[in-house]
PDB file of C-alpha atoms in Angstrom:
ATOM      1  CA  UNK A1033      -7.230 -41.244  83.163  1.00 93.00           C
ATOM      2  CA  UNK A1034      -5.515 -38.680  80.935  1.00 94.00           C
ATOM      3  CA  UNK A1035      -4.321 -34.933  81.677  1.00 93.00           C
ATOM      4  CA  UNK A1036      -3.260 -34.378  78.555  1.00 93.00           C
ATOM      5  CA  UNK A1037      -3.932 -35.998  75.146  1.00 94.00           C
ATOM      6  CA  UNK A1038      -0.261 -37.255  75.405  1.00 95.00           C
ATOM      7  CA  UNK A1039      -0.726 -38.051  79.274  1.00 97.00           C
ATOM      8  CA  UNK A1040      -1.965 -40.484  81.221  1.00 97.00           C
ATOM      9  CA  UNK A1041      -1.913 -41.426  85.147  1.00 97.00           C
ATOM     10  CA  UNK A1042      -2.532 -44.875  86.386  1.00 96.00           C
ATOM     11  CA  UNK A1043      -2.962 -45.232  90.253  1.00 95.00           C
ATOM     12  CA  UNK A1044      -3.644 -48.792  91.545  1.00 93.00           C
ATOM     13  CA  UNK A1045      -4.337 -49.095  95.496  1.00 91.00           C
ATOM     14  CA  UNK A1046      -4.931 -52.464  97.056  1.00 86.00           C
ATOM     15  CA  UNK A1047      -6.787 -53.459 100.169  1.00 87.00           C
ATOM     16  CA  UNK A1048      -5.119 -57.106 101.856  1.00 83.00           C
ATOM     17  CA  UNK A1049      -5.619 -58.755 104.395  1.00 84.00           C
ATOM     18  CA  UNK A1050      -3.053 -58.633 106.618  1.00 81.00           C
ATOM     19  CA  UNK A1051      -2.887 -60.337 109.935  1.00 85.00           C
ATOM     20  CA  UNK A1052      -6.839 -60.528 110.494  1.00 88.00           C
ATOM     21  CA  UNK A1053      -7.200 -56.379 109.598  1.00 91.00           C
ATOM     22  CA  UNK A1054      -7.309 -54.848 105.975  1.00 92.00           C
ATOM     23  CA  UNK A1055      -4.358 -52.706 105.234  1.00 91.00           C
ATOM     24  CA  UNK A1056      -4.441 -50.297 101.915  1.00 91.00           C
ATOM     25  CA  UNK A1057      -1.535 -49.937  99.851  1.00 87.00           C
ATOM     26  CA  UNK A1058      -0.319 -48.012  96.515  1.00 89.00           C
ATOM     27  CA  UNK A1059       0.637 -50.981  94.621  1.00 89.00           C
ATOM     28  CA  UNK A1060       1.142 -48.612  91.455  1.00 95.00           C
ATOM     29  CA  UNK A1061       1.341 -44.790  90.954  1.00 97.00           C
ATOM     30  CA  UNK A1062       2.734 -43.850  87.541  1.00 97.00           C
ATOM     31  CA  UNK A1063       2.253 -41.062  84.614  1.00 97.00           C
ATOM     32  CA  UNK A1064       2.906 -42.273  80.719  1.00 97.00           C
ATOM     33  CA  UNK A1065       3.975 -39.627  78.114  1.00 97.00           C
ATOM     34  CA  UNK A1066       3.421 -41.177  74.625  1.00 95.00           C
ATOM     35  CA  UNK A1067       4.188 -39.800  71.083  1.00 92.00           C
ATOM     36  CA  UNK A1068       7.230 -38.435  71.486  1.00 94.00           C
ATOM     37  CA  UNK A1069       9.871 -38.629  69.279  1.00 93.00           C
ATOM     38  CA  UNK A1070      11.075 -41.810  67.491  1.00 89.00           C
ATOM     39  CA  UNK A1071       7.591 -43.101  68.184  1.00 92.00           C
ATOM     40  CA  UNK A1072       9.144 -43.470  72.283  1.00 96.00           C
ATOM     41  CA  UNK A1073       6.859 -43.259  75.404  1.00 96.00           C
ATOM     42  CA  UNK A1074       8.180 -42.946  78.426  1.00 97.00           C
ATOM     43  CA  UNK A1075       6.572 -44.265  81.848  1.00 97.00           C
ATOM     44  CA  UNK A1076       7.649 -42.752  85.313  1.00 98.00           C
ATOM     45  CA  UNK A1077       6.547 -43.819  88.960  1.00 97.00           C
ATOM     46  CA  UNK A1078       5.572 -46.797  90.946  1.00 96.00           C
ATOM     47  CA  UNK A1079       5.077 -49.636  88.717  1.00 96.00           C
ATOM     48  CA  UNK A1080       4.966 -53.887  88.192  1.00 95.00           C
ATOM     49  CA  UNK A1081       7.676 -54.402  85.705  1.00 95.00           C
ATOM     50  CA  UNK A1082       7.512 -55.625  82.530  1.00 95.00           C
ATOM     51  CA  UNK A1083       9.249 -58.663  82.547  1.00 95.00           C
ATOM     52  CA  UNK A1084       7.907 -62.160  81.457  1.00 94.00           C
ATOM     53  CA  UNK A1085       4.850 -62.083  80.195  1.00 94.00           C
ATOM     54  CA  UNK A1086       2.857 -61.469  82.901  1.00 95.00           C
ATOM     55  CA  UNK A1087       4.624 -59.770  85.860  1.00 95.00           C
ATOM     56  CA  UNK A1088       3.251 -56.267  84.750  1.00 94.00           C
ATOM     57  CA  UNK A1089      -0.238 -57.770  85.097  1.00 93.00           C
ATOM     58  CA  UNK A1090      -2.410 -57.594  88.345  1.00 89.00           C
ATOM     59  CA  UNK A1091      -2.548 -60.879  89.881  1.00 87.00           C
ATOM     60  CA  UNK A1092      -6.624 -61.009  89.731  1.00 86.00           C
ATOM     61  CA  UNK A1093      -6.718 -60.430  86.384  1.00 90.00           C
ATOM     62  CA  UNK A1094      -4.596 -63.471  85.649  1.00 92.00           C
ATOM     63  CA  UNK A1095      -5.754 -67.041  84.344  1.00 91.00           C
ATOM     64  CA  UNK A1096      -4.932 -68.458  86.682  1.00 91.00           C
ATOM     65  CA  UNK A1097      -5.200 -68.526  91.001  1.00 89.00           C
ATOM     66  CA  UNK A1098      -1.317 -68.626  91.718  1.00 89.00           C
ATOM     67  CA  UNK A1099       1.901 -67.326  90.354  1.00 92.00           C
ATOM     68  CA  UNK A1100       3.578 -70.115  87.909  1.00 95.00           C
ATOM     69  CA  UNK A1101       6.896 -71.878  90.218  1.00 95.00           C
ATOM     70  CA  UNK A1102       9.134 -69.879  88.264  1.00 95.00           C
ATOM     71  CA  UNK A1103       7.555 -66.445  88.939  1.00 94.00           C
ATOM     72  CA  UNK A1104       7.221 -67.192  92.691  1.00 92.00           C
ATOM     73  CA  UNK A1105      10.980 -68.387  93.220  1.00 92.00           C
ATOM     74  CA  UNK A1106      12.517 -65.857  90.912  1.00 92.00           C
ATOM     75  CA  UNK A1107      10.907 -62.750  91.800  1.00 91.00           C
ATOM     76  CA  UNK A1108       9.020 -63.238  95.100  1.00 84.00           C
ATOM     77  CA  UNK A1109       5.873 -64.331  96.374  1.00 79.00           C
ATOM     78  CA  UNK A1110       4.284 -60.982  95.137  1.00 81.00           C
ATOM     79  CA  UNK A1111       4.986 -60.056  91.503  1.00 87.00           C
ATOM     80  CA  UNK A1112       8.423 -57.367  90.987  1.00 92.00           C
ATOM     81  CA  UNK A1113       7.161 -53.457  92.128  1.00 92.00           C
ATOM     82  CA  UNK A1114       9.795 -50.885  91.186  1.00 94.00           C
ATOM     83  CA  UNK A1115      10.054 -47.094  91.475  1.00 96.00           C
ATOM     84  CA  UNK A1116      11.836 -45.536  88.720  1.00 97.00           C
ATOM     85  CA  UNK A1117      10.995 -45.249  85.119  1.00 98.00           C
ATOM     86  CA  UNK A1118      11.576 -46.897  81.561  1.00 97.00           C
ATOM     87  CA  UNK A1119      11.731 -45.608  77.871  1.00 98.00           C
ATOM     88  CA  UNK A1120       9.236 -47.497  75.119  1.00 96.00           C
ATOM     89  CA  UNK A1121      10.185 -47.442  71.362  1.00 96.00           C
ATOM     90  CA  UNK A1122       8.077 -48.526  69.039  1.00 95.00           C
ATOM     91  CA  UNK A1123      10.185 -49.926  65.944  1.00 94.00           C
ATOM     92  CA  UNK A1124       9.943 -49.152  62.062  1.00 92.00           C
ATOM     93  CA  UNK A1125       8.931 -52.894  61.099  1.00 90.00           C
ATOM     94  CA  UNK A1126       6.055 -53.993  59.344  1.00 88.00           C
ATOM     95  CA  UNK A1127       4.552 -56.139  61.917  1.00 88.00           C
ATOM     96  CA  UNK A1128       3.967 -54.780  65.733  1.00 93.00           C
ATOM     97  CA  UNK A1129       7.837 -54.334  67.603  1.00 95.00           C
ATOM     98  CA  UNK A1130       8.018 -52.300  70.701  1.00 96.00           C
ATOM     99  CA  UNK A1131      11.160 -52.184  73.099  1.00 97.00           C
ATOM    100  CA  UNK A1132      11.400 -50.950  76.468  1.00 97.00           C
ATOM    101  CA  UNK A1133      14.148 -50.211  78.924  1.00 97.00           C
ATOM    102  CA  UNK A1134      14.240 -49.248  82.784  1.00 97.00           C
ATOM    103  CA  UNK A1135      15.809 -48.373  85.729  1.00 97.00           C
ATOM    104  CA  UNK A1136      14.210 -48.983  88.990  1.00 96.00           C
ATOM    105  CA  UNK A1137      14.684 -49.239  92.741  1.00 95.00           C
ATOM    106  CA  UNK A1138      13.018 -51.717  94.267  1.00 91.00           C
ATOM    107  CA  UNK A1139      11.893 -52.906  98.045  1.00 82.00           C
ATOM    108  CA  UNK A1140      15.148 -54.281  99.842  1.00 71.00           C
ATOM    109  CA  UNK A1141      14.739 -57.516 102.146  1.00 57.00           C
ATOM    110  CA  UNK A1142      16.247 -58.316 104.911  1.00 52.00           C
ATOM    111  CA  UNK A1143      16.223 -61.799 105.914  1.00 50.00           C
ATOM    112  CA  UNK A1144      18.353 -63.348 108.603  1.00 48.00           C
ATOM    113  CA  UNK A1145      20.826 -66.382 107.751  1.00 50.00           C
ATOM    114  CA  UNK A1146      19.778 -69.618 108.332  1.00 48.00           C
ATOM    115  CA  UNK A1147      16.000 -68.648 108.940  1.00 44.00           C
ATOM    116  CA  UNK A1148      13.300 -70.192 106.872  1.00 43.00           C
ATOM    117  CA  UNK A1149      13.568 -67.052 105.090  1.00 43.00           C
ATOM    118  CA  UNK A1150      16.932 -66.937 104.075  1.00 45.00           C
ATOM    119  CA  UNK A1151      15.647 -69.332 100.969  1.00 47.00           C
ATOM    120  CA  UNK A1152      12.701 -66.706 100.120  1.00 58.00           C
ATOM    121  CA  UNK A1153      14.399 -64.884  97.103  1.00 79.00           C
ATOM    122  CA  UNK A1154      13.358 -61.565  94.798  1.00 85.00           C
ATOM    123  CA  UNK A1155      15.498 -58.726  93.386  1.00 90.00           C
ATOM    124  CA  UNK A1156      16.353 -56.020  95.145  1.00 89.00           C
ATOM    125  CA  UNK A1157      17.598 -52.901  95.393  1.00 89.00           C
ATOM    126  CA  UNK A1158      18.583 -50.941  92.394  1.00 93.00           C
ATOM    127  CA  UNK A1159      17.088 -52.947  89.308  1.00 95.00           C
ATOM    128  CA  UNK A1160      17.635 -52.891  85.449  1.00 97.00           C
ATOM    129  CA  UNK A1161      14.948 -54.323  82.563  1.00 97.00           C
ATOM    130  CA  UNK A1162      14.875 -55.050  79.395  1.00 97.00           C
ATOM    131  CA  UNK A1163      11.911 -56.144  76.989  1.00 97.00           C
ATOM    132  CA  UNK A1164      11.029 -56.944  73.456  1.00 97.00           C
ATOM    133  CA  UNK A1165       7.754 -57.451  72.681  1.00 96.00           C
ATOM    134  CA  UNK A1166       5.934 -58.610  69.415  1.00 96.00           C
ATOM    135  CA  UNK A1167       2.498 -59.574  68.370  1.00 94.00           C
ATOM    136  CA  UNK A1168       1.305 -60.575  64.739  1.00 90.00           C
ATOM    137  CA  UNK A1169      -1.405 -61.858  62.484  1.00 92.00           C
ATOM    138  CA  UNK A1170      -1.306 -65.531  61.807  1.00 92.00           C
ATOM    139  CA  UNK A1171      -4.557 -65.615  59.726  1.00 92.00           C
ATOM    140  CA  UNK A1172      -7.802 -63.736  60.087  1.00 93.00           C
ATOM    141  CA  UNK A1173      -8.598 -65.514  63.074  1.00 95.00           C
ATOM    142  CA  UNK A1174      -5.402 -66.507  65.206  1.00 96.00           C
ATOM    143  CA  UNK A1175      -2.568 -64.096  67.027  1.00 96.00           C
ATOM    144  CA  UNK A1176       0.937 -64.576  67.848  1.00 96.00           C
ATOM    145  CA  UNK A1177       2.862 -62.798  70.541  1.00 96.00           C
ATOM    146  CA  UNK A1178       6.521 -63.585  71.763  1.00 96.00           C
ATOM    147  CA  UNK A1179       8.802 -61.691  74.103  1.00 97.00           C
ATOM    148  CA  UNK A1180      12.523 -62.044  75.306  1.00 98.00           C
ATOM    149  CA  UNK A1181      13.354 -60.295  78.638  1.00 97.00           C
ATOM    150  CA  UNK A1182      16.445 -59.135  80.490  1.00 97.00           C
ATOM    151  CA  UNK A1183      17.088 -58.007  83.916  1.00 96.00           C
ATOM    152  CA  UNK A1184      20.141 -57.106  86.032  1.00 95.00           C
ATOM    153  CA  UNK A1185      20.695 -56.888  89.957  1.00 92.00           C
ATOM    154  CA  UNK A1186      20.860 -57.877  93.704  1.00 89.00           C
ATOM    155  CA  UNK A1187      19.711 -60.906  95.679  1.00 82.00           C
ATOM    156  CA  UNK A1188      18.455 -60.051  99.136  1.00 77.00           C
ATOM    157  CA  UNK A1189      22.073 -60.473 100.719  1.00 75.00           C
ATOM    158  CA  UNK A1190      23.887 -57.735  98.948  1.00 78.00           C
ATOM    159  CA  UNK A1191      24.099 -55.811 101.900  1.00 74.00           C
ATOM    160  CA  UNK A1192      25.772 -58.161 103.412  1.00 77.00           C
ATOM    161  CA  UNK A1193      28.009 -59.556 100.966  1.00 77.00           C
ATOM    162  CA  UNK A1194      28.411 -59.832  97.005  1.00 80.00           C
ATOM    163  CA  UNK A1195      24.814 -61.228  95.417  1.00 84.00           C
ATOM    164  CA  UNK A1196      24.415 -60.166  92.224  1.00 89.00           C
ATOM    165  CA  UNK A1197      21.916 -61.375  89.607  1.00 91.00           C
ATOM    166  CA  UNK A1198      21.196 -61.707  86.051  1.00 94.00           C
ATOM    167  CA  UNK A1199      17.435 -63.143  84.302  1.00 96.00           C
ATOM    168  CA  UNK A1200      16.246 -64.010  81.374  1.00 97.00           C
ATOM    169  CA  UNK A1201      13.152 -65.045  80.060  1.00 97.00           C
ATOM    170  CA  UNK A1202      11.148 -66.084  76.838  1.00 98.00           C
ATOM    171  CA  UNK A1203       7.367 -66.156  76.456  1.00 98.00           C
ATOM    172  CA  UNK A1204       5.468 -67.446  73.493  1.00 98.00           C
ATOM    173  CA  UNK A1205       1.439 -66.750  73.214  1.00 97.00           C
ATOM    174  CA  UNK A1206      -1.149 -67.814  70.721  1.00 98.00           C
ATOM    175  CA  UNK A1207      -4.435 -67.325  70.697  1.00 97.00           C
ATOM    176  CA  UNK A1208      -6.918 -68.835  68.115  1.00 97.00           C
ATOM    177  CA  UNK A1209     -10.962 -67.365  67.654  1.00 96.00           C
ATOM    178  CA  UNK A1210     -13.190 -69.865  67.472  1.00 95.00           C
ATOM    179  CA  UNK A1211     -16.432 -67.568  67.247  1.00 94.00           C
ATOM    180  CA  UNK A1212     -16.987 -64.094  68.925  1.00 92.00           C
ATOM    181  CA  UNK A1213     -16.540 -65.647  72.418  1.00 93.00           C
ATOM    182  CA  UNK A1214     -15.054 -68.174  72.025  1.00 96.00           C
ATOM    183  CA  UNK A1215     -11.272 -68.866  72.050  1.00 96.00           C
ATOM    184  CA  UNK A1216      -8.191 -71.297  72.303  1.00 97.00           C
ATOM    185  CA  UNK A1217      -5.052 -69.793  73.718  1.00 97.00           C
ATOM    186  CA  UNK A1218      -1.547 -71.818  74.489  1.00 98.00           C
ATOM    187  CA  UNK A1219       0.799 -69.696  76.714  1.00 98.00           C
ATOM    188  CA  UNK A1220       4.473 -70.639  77.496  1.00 98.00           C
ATOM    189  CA  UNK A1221       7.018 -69.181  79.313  1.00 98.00           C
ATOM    190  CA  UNK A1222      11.263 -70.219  80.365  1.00 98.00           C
ATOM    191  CA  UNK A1223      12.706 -68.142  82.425  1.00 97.00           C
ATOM    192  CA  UNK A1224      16.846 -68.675  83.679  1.00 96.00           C
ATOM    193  CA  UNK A1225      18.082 -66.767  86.643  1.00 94.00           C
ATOM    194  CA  UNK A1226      21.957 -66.787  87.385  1.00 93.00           C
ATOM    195  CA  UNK A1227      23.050 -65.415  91.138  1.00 88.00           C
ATOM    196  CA  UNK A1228      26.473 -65.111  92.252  1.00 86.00           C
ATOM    197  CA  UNK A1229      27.086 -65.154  95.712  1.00 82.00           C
ATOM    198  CA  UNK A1230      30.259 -66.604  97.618  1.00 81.00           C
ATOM    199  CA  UNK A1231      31.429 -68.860  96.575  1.00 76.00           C
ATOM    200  CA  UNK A1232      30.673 -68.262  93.453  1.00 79.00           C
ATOM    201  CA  UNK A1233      28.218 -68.564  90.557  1.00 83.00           C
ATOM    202  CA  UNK A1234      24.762 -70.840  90.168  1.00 86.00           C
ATOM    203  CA  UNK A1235      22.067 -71.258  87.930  1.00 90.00           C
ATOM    204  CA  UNK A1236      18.125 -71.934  88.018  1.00 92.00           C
ATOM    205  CA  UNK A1237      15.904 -72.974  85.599  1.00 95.00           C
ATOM    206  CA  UNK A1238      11.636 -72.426  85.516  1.00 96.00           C
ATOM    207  CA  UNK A1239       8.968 -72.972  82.704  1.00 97.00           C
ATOM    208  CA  UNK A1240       5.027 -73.367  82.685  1.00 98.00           C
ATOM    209  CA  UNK A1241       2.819 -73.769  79.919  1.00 98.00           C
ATOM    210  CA  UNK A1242      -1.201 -72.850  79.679  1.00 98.00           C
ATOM    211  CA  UNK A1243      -3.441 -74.311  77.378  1.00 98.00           C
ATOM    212  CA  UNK A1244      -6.459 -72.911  77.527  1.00 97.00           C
ATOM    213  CA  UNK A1245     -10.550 -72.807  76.592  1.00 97.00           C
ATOM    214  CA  UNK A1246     -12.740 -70.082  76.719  1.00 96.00           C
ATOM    215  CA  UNK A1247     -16.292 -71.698  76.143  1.00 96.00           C
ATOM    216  CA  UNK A1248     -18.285 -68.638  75.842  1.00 94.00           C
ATOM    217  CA  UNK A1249     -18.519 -65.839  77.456  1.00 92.00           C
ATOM    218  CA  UNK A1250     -18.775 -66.939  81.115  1.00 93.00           C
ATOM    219  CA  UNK A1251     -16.702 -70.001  81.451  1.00 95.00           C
ATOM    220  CA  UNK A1252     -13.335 -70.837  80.688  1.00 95.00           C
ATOM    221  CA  UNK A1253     -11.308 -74.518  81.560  1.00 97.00           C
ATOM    222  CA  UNK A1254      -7.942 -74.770  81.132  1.00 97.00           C
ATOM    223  CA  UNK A1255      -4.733 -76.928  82.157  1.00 98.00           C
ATOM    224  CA  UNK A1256      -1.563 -75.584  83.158  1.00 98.00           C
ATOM    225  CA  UNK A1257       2.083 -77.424  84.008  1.00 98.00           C
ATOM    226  CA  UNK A1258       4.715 -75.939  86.522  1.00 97.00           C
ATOM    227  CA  UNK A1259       8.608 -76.751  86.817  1.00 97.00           C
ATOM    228  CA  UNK A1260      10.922 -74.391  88.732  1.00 96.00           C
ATOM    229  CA  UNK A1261      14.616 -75.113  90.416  1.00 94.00           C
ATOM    230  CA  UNK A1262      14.823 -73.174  93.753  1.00 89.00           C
ATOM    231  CA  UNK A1263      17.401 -70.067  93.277  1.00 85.00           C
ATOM    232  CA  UNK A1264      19.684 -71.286  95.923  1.00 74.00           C
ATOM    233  CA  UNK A1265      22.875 -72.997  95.806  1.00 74.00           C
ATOM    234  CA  UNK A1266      21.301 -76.252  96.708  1.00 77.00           C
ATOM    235  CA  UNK A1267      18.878 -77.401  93.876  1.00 79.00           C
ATOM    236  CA  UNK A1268      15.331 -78.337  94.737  1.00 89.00           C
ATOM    237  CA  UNK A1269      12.983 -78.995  91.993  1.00 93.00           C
ATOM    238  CA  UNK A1270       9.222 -78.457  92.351  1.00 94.00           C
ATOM    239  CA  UNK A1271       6.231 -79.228  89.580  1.00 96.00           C
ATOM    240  CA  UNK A1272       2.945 -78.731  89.375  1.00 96.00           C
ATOM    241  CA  UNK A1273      -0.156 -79.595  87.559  1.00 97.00           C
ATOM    242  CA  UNK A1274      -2.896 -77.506  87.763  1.00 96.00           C
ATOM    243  CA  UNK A1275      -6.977 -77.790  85.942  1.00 97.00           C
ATOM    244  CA  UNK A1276      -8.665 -74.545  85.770  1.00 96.00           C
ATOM    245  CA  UNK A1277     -12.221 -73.962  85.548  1.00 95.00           C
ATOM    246  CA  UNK A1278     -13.818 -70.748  85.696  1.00 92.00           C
ATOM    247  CA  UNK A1279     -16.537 -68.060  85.776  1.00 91.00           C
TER     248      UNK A1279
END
């Protein structure tokens, strides 16, 4: 809620399951100061960054039931937690423009070579993001959004030796209104990660598209398509077809 007309606080705490017993967790504790100058906001704490277009979202309020292939091999099995903060400006065009950039530390992983883990992979440590964001008016019933995102730096081995990393993504959304409740949506995402680690430099690949219908207002079927190279320096590819249905 707010504590000020210019501030708000946002604190998310999750209950998993966790080896047969329920374990609470702050999965996001952050304040947001908006109109200040140069139409910036600024957002400081514990908080799912914004990169791709849905990283920054819960996981339960998604689509879908699992992270897209390229989400879960580029930024973990749990979507990308930081603590730090990042600066949102809100540019003078004539359509909706915001950009946002941040500086955040996040969890560092320690997985032993030549485990099962050591191919498990998310950024860590000290972490820099980038985002623009647009949404427009295609006609008096239909929405476009598109982003590009950026982020800079280390694998889980950089402790250990050099393992940097640069990503970058592009996400495409539109969403056409049928009636009041009704609604089409198409939802695509590419997202490239490039890791250098001896002995030298690689790079992955990852996409899904969603195509989506929302019936009424209970039920919604969709179809969505994954495709993801592993971030490792031997390539696996992985797809997957998924058909949604739900209430």
């Amino acid at each position: 809620g707010y504590m000020h007309p210019d501030v708000r606080a946002d604190f998310v705490v999750g209950a998993h399951n966790h080896d047969g017993s329920i374990v609470f967790e702050v999965e996001e504790a952050y304040a947001t100061f908006s109109n200040l100058p140069f139409s910036a906001g600024i957002k400081a704490g514990r908080k799912l960054l914004d990169f791709g277009r849905i990283n920054n979202i819960h996981s339960h309020e998604w689509l879908f039931l699992n992270a897209p292939l390229p989400y879960s091999n580029f930024l973990g099995e749990h979507s990308l937690l930081g603590d730090g903060a990042a600066v949102d400006v809100l540019l003078p065009t004539p359509f909706f423009l915001n950009v946002q950039a941040g500086i955040w530390r996040t969890a560092v992983h320690e997985h032993e070579e030549g485990t099962e883990h050591d191919h498990t992979f998310s950024p860590t440590g000290e972490v820099y993001n980038l985002r623009l964001w647009s949404s427009f008016e295609t006609g008096e019933k239909s929405e476009l959004e598109f982003g590009l995102s950026g982020l800079k730096g280390h694998g889980a081995h950089y402790l250990e030796h050099m393992d940097r990393i640069q990503m970058a993504g592009a996400d495409i959304t539109y969403k056409m209104w049928l009636s009041a409740y009704s609604r089409l949506m198409f939802m695509a995402e590419a997202i490239y990660l490039e890791r250098q680690v001896p002995p030298g430099f690689f790079g992955s690949w990852g996409m899904y598209a969603y195509l989506g219908y929302r019936i009424d207002k209970q039920w919604e079927t969709a179809v969505k398509y994954d495709w993801s190279e592993t971030p490792g320096p031997v390539k696996d590819k992985s797809s997957a077809i998924s058909v949604i249905g739900s209430y």
